[in-house]
XYZ file of C-alpha atoms in Angstrom:
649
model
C 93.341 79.604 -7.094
C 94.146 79.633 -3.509
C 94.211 83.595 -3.740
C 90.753 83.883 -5.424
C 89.388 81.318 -2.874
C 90.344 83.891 0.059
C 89.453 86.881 -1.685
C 85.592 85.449 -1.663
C 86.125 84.522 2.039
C 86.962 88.073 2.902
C 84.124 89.398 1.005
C 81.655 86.491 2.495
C 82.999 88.013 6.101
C 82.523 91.115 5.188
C 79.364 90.645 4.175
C 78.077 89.007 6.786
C 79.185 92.054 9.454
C 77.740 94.638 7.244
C 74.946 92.292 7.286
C 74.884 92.083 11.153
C 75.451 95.887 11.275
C 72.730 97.494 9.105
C 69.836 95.014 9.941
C 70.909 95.178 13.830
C 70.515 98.738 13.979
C 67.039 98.133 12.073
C 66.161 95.854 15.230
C 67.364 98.216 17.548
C 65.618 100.732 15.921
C 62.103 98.984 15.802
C 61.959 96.316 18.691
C 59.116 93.780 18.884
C 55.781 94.507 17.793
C 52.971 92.535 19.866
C 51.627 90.985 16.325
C 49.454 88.075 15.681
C 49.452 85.519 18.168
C 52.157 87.224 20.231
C 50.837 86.693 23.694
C 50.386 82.588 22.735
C 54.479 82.827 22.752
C 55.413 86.102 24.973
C 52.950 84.638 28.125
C 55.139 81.280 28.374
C 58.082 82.757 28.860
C 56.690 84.011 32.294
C 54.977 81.384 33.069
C 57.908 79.034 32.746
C 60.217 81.873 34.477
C 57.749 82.564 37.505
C 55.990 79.010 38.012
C 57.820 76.514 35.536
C 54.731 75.316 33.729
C 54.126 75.903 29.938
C 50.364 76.868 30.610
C 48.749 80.426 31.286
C 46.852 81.519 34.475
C 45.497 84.662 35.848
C 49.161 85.165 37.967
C 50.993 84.435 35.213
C 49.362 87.667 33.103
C 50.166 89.637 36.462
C 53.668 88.377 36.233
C 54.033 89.239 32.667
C 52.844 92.946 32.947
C 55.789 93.650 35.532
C 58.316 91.950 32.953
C 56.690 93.426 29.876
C 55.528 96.692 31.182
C 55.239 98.145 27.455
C 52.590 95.454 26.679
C 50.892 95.785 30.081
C 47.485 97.216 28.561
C 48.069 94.879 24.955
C 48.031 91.877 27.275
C 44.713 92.179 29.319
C 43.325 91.394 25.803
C 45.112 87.891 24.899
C 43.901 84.800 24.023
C 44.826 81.575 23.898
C 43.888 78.377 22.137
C 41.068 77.769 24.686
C 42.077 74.058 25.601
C 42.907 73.890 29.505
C 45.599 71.780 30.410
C 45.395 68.848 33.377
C 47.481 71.782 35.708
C 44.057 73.965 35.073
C 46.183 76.447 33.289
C 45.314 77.975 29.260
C 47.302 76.339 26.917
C 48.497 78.213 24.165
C 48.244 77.409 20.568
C 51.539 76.848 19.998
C 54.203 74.236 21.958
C 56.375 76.752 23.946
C 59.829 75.885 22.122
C 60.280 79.383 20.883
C 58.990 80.997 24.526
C 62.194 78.726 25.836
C 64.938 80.107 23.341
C 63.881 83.592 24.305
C 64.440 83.689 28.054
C 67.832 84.203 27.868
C 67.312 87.017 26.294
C 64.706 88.064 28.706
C 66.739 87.766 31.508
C 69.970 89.037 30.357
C 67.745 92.383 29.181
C 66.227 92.632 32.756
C 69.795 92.164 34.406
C 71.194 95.018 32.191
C 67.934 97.365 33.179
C 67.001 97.368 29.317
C 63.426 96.372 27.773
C 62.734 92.918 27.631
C 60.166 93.267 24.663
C 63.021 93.703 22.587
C 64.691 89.962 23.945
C 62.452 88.802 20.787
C 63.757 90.487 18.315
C 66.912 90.106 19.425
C 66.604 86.118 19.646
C 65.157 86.518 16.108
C 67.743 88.290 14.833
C 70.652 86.299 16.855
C 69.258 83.095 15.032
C 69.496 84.710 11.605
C 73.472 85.404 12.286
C 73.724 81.777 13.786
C 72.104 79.923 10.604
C 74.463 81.944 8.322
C 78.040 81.371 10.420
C 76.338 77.550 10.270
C 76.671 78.220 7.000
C 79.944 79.900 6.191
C 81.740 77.104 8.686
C 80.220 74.067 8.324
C 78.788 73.627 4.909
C 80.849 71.124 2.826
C 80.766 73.315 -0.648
C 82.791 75.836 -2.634
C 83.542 79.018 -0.922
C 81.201 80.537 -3.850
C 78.407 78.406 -2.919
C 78.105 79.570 0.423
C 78.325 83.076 -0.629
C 75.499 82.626 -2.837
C 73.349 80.677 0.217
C 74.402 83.289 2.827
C 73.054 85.946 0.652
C 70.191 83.945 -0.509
C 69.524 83.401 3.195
C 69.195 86.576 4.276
C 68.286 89.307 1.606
C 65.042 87.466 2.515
C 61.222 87.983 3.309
C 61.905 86.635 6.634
C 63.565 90.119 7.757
C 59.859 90.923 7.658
C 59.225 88.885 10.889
C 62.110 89.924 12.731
C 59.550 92.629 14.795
C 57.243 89.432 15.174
C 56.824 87.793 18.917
C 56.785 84.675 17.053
C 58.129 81.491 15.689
C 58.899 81.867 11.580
C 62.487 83.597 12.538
C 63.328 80.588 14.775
C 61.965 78.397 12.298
C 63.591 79.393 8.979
C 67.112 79.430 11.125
C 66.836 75.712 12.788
C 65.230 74.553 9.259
C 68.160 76.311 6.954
C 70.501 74.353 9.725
C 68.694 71.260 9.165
C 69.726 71.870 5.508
C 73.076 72.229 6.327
C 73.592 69.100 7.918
C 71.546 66.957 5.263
C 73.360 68.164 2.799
C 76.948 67.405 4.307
C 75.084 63.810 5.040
C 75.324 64.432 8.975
C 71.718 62.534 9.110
C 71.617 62.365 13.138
C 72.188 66.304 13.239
C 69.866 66.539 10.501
C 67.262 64.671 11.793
C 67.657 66.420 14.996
C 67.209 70.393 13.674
C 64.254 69.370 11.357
C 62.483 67.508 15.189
C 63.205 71.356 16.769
C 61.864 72.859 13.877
C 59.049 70.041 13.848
C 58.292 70.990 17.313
C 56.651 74.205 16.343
C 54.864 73.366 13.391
C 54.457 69.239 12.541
C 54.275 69.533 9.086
C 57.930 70.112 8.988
C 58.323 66.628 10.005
C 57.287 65.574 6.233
C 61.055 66.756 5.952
C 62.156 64.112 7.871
C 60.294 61.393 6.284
C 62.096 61.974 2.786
C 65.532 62.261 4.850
C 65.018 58.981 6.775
C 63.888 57.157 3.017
C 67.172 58.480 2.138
C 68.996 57.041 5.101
C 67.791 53.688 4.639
C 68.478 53.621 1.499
C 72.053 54.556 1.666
C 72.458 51.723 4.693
C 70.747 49.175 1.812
C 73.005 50.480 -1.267
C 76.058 50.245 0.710
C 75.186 46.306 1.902
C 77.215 43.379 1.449
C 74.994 42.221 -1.990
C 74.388 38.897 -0.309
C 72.900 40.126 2.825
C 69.319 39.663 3.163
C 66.893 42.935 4.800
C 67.101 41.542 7.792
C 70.792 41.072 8.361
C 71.288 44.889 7.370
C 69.058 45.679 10.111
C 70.792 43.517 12.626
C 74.082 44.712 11.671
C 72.613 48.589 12.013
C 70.559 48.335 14.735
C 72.295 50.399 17.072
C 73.058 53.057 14.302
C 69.262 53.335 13.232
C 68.161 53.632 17.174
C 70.132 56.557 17.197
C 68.838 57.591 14.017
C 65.356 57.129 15.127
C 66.181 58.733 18.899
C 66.868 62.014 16.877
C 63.186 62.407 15.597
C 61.654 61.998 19.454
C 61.795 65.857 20.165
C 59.430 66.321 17.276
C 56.943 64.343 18.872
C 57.277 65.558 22.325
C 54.462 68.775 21.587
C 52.114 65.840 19.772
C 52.239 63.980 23.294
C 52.110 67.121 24.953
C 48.453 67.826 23.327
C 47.197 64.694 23.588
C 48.037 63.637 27.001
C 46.232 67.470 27.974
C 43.271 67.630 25.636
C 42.802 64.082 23.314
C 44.003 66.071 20.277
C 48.126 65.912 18.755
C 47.146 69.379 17.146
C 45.504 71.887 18.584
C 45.212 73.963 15.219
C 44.026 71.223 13.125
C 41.431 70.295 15.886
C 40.239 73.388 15.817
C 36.695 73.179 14.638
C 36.265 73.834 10.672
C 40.445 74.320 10.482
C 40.890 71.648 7.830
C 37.157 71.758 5.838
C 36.800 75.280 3.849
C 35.331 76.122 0.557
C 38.540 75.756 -1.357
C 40.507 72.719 -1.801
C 43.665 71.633 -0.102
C 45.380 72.133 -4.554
C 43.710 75.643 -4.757
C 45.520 76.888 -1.139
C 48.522 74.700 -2.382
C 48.786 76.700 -5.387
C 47.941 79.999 -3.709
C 50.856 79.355 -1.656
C 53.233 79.520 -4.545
C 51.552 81.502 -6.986
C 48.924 84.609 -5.062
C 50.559 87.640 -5.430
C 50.010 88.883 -2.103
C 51.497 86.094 0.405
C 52.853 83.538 -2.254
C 56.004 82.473 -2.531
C 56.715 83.365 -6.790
C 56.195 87.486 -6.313
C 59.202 87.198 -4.123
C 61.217 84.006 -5.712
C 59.987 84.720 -9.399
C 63.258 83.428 -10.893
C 64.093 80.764 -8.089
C 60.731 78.829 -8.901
C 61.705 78.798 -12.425
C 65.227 77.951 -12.130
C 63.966 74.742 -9.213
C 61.367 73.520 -11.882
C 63.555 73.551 -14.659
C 65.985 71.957 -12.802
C 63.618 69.018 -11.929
C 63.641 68.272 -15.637
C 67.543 68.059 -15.681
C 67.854 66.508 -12.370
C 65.444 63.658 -13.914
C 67.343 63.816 -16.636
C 70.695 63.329 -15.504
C 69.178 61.367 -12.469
C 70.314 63.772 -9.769
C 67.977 62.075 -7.031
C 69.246 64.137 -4.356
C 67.882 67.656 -5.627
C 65.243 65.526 -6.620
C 64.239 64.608 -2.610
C 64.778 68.172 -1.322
C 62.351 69.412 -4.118
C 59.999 66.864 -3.058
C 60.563 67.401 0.848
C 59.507 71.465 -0.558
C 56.735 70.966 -2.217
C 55.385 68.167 0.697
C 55.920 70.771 3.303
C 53.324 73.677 1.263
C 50.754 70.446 0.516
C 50.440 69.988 4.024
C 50.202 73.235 5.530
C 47.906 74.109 2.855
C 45.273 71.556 4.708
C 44.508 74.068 7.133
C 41.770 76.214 5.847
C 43.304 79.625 7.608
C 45.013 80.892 4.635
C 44.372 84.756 4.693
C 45.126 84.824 8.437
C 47.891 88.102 9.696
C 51.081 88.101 7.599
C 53.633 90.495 6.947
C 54.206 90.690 3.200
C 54.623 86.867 2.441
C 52.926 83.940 4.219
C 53.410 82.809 7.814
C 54.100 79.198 6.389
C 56.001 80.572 3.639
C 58.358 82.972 5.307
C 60.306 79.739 6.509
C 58.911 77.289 3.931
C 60.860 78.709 0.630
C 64.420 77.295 2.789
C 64.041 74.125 1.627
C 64.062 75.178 -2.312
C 66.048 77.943 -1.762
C 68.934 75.627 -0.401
C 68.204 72.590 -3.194
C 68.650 75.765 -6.021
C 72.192 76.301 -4.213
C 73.489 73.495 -3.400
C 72.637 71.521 -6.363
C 72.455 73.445 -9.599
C 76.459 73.542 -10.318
C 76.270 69.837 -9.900
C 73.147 68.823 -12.239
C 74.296 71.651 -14.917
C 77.542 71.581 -16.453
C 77.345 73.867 -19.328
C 78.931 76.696 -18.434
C 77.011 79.483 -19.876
C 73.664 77.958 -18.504
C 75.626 77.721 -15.384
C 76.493 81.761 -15.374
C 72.678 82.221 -16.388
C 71.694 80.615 -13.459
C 73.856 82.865 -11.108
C 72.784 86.263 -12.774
C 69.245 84.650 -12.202
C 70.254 84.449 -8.756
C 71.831 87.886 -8.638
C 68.163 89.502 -10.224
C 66.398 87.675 -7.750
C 68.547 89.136 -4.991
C 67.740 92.822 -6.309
C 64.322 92.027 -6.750
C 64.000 91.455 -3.016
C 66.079 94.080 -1.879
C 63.625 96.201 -3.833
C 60.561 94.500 -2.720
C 61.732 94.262 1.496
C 62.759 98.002 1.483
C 59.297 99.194 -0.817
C 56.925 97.304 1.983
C 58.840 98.034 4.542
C 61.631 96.416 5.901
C 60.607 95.625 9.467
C 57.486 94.169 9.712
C 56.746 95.184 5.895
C 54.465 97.886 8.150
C 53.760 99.786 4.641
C 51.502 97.456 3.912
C 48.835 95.247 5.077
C 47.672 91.771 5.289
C 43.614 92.791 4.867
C 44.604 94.754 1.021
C 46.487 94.455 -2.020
C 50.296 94.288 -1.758
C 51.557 97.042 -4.023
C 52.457 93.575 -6.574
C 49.050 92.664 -6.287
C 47.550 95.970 -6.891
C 49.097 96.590 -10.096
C 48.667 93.524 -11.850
C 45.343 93.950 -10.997
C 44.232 97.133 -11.988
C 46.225 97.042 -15.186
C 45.837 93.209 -16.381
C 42.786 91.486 -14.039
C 42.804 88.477 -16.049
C 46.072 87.707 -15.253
C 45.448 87.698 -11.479
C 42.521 84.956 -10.236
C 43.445 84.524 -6.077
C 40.863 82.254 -4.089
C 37.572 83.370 -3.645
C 38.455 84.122 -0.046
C 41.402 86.175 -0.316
C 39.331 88.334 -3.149
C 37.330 88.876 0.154
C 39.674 89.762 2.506
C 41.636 91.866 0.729
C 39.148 93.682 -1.319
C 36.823 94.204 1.765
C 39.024 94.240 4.195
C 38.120 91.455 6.290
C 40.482 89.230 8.690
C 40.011 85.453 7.080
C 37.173 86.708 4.792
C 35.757 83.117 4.267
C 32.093 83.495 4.719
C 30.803 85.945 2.137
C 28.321 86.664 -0.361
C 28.350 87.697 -3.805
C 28.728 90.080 -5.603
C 32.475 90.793 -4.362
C 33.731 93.871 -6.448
C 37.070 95.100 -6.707
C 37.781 99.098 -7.736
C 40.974 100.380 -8.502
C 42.326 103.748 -7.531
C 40.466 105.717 -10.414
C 37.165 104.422 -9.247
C 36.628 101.888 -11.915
C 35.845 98.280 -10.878
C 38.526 95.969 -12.552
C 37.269 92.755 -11.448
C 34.047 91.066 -10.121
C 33.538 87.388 -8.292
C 29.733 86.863 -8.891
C 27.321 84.180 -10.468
C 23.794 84.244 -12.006
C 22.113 84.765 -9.411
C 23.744 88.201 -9.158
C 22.854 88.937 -12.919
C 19.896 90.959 -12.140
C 21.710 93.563 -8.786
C 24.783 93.596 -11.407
C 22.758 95.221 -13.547
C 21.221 98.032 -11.753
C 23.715 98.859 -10.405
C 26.338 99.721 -12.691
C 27.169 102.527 -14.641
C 29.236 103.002 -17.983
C 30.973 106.022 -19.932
C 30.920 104.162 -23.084
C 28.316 101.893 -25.341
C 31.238 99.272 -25.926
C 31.714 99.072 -22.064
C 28.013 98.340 -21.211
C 27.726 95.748 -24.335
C 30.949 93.966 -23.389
C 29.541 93.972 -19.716
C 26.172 92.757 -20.380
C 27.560 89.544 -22.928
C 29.731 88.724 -19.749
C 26.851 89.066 -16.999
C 25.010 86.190 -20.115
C 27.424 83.517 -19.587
C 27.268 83.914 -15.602
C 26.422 80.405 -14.415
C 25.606 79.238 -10.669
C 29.113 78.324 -9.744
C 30.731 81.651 -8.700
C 33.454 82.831 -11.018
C 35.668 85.808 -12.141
C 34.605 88.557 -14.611
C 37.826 90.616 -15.107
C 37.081 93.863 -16.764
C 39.975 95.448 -19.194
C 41.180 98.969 -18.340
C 39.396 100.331 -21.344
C 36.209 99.424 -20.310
C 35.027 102.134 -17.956
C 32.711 100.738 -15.461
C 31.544 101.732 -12.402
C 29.811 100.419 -9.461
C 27.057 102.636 -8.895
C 23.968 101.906 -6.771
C 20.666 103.659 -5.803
C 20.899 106.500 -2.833
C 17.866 107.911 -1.384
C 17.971 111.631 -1.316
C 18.471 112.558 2.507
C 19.548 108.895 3.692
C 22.675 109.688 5.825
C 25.882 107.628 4.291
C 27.383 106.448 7.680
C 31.597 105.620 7.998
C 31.558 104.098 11.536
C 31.533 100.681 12.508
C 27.823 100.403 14.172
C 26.013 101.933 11.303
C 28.344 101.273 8.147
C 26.956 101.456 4.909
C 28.716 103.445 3.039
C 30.427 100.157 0.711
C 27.673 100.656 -1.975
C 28.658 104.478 -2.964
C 32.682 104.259 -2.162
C 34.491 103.353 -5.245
C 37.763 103.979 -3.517
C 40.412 106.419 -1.340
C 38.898 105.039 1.770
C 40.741 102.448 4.729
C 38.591 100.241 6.746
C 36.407 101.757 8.901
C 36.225 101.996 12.626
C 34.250 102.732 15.957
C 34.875 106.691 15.437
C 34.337 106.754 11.158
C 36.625 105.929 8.373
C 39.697 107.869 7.354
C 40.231 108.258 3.551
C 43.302 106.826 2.576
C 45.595 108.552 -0.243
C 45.149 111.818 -1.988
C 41.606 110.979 -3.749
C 38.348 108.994 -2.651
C 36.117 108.363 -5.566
C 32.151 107.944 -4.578
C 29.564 107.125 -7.171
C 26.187 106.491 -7.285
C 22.241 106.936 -8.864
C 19.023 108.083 -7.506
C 15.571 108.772 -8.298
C 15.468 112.242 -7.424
C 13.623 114.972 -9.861
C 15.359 117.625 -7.977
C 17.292 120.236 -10.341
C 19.832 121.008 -7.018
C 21.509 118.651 -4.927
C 23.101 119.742 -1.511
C 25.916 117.818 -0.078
C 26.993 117.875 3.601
C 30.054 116.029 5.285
C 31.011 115.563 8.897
C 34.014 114.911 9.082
C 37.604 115.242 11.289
C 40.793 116.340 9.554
C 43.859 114.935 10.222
C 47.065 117.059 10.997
C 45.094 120.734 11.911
C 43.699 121.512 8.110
C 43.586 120.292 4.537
C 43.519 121.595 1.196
C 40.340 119.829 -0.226
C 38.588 120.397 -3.868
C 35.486 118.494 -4.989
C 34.352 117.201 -8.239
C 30.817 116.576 -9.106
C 31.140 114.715 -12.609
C 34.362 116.496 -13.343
C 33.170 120.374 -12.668
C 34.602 122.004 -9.548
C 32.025 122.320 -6.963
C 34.084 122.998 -3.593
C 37.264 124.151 -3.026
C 38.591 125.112 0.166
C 40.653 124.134 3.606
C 39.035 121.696 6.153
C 39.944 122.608 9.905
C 37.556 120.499 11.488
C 33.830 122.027 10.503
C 30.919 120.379 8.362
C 32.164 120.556 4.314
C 29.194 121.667 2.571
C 28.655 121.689 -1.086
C 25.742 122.163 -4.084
C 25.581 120.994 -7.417
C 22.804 120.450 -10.377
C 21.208 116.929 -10.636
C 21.671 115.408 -13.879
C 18.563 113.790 -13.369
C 16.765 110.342 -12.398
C 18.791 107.468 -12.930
C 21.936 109.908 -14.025
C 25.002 108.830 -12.311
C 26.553 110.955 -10.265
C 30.211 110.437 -9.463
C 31.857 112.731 -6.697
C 35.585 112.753 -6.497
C 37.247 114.270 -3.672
C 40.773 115.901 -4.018
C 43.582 116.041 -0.831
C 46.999 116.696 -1.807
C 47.987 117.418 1.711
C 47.021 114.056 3.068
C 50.232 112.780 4.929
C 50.805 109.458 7.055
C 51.477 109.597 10.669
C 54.519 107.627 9.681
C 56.028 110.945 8.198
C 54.985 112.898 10.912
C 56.607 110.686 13.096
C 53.375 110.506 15.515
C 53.533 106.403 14.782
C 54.134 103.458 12.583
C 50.627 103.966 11.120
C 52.145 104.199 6.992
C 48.403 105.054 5.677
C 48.162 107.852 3.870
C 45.189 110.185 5.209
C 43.488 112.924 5.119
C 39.692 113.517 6.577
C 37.944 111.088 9.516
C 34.650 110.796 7.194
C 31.976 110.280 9.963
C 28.545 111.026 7.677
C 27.711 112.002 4.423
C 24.056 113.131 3.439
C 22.818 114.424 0.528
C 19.293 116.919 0.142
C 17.558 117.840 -2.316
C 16.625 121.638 -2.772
């Protein structure tokens, strides 16, 4: 026994340097990426270097350009919460906890002559190895069981963030600490991780509330049975000050805020942060369940195996798991409140990144102790082991630093299939159908009709209501009579309430409005309106135009023109000196060529008024700059689309 026991500590030390090896030659690789709210934690660190204050002014952004000089030009565009502390200074969204942990790094990196943007991911990464050695030393369980945790730990989504200038690294670490100590009933160290962790976001503290229930009510179950409540407190008085004294730091930001601007949270005072269109249960749910940032397309067999074991653990009256499932599913109800859901992510949620911890170490720690059968036992563990793989697969497929081949306004690749191949199955809030489909940051003001195409051209799913009935209908095509019945008996039972229509791959449907002949079809920002006729191949457009994106872009659309010839003409750039380019006109060749940079021009017949026309565009050279190694841009394109007109002739 002994001999097996130090056979899986070898391996669990091995592990852990391969770990250390492979994912610190990622970071060196990469460095830190000035992401989402990256100068509301990089801009403390000067400030509390050069002036010792945690708020931002004018000198401190000078300061930071001559310790950063990599983000010198990225900086002169920051911004801050907006709230000006009683020193006159910006104050940043966020409490400066994480700024403080990282200048150490910063300094020993500017000693050594070395880039201090990459003290982040360094302090990220150096957090990661802490929380497992936590682990592997201090955790009261089987040798196996910490094996399984250490792995669990860090085959994570959380590698995603490492690039990040921001708090979710710190966060999962201090939090899977927190864990640590809870579960070997060290409440005072406990209490004290989950405060730090607290400090950063406040709806960790929720953590602590179900660990100091369970303090007191260890003090009461271990009482003399004649003592009365409040001889138990007099005769732990001293023990519970302590207790309490340990929860302080968590409240230190909340006075922070309130003593500079009247408010204990500058996020949630934000104006319109905690009232949105969907519910606090629809953003809970889209937390767990969305496809795109939730936590089950990640933890698909963890979820399952933590809600069955909530059945046995009730069964068998395991109350422990039963608080630390609780203390998880608290923690997503109350970040859920705030209304930013579809804000910048990389792969998973922000909130999520470090939120899935808490069930990841109750599924651990717990499950050999509420199931005793062995064979459910061992089905538990290969569970594990799948879910493992499926996030190896998943981390390295988006990208492993940064998930950078993907992004947080479209469809994860997840996302994207279920969707075009099963719609129905796939329903995400209204907003994120928005954001992701359109390509918007937050996407929570909109309009209906929102329509989603897949890859092919053909719109899978629709978020409309009646009022839409009528635009729906002009402007849709079909290449079958049992496609435009079954979409007309869906448009009927429309109502005013905005809801879903899902449309099943063998329905062949198309979005296709009116164009006026001659009306120029503009891909740049200040004159956009290409949306109506693009069915798909394109990325979000920009000041310059719009490049497509992958080897195929799809347009479609109707007109009233009697016309029997139609002209087409597009100015455009080409990316990487030339392309091979061919160009369909309702499936008949009508182009075929290489693009260096001059006007594509094309003719075709008019099938007539009202006759849809559907123009699909053909690049098999279309590379990424990723490949090319020109940048971290992972978008596959091909031709900067500036205008598109059609004539009649």
């Amino acid at each position: 026994m002994e001999k097996y026991k130090n056979s899986i500590r070898r391996i669990t030390i091995i592990y852990i340097l391969v770990y250390f090896i492979i994912v610190g030659i990622y970071c060196v690789t990469y460095g830190s990426t000035p992401t989402g709210e990256w100068d509301d934690y990089s801009l403390p660190t000067v400030s509390i270097i050069k002036n010792h204050r945690f708020s931002i002014t004018t000198d401190d952004v000078e300061a930071f350009k001559e310790f950063f000089p990599q983000w010198s030009t990225a900086i002169d565009n920051y911004e801050l919460s907006g709230y000006v502390a009683k020193n006159g200074g910006q104050m940043p969204w966020y409490f400066p906890t994480y700024s403080i942990v990282c200048i150490p790094m910063i300094l020993l990196l500017r000693l050594l002559e070395l880039p201090a943007t990459y003290a982040f991911i360094f302090t990220n990464f150096a957090f990661i190895m802490v929380l497992l050695l936590v682990v592997y030393f201090y955790l009261k369980s089987s040798d196996i069981c910490k094996l399984e945790l250490i792995i669990l730990l860090s085959v994570n989504p959380i590698i995603f963030y490492l690039t990040w200038v921001s708090a979710e690294t710190f966060i999962f670490a201090i939090l899977g600490i927190a864990m640590v100590f809870w579960y070997n009933k060290w409440y005072k160290r406990a209490a004290f991780f989950v405060s730090v962790a607290g400090m950063l976001n406040p709806t960790i503290m929720s953590i602590g509330i179900i660990m100091i229930i369970e303090y007191l009510l260890k003090i009461w179950v271990s009482r003399d049975k004649s003592d009365n409540i409040f001889y138990v407190i007099k005769n732990n008085i001293h023990e519970l000050i302590k207790y309490a004294f340990c929860y302080i730091i968590g409240i230190i930001p909340m006075i922070y805020n309130y003593y500079n601007t009247g408010y204990i949270n500058l996020t949630a005072a934000r104006f319109g942060a905690t009232n949105g269109r969907e519910s606090i249960i629809d953003r809970f749910f889209a937390y767990i369940f969305d496809l795109n940032y939730g936590i089950f397309p990640y933890y698909p067999f963890i979820l399952i195996i933590g809600l069955l074991l909530i059945i046995l653990a009730i069964y068998n009256k395991h109350w422990r798991y039963i608080e630390w499932f609780v203390a998880f599913i608290v923690n997503v109800i109350l970040y859920s409140i705030m209304v930013h859901i579809n804000c910048g992510m990389s792969g998973i949620a922000r909130y999520n990144a470090w939120g899935n911890v808490v069930l990841i170490c109750a599924i651990c720690l717990y499950f050999n102790e509420i199931v005793k059968q062995h064979i459910i036992n061992s089905s538990i563990q290969i569970a594990l082991v799948v879910n493992v793989i499926l996030i190896v697969i998943i981390v390295y497929h988006y990208g492993p630093m940064g998930a950078n081949k993907t992004s947080y306004l479209k469809w994860t690749p997840i996302a994207t299939y279920v969707i075009d191949h099963y719609p129905s199955l796939y329903n995400p809030l209204h907003s994120t159908f928005n954001s992701r489909t359109m390509h918007l940051d937050g996407g929570y003001i909109y309009e209906t009709p929102i329509v989603y195409s897949g890859k092919d051209g053909y719109v899978r799913k629709i978020l409309a209501t009646s009022n839409n009935i009528e635009y729906l209908t002009e402007n849709y095509a079909f290449s079958n009579n049992d496609g435009e019945k079954w979409f007309f008996n869906q448009l009927s039972s429309l109502t005013e309430k905005e809801q879903y229509i899902s449309i099943p791959k063998r329905y062949e449907i198309l979005k296709c409005s009116k164009y006026t002949i001659g009306e120029p079809i503009y891909f740049y920002t200040e004159n956009y309106n290409a949306e109506p006729y693009v069915r798909s191949g394109i990325s979000q457009c920009e000041s310059w135009g719009t490049w497509t994106e992958g080897n195929e872009m799809v347009m479609c659309f109707k007109t009233n023109s009697e016309y029997e010839n139609l002209h087409g003409k597009i100015k455009c750039n080409v990316y990487n000196g030339k392309q091979s380019i061919s160009i369909y006109v309702n499936n008949n060749v009508v182009y075929s060529g290489i693009a260096e940079g001059q006007d594509i021009e094309f003719d075709f017949l008019n099938p007539g008024r009202n006759h849809t026309i559907i123009i699909k565009i053909e690049m098999p050279d279309a590379i990424s700059p990723a490949e090319l190694g020109e940048s971290a841009d992972s978008r596959v394109i091909s031709l900067g689309l500036q205008e598109i007109v059609f004539i009649g002739e």
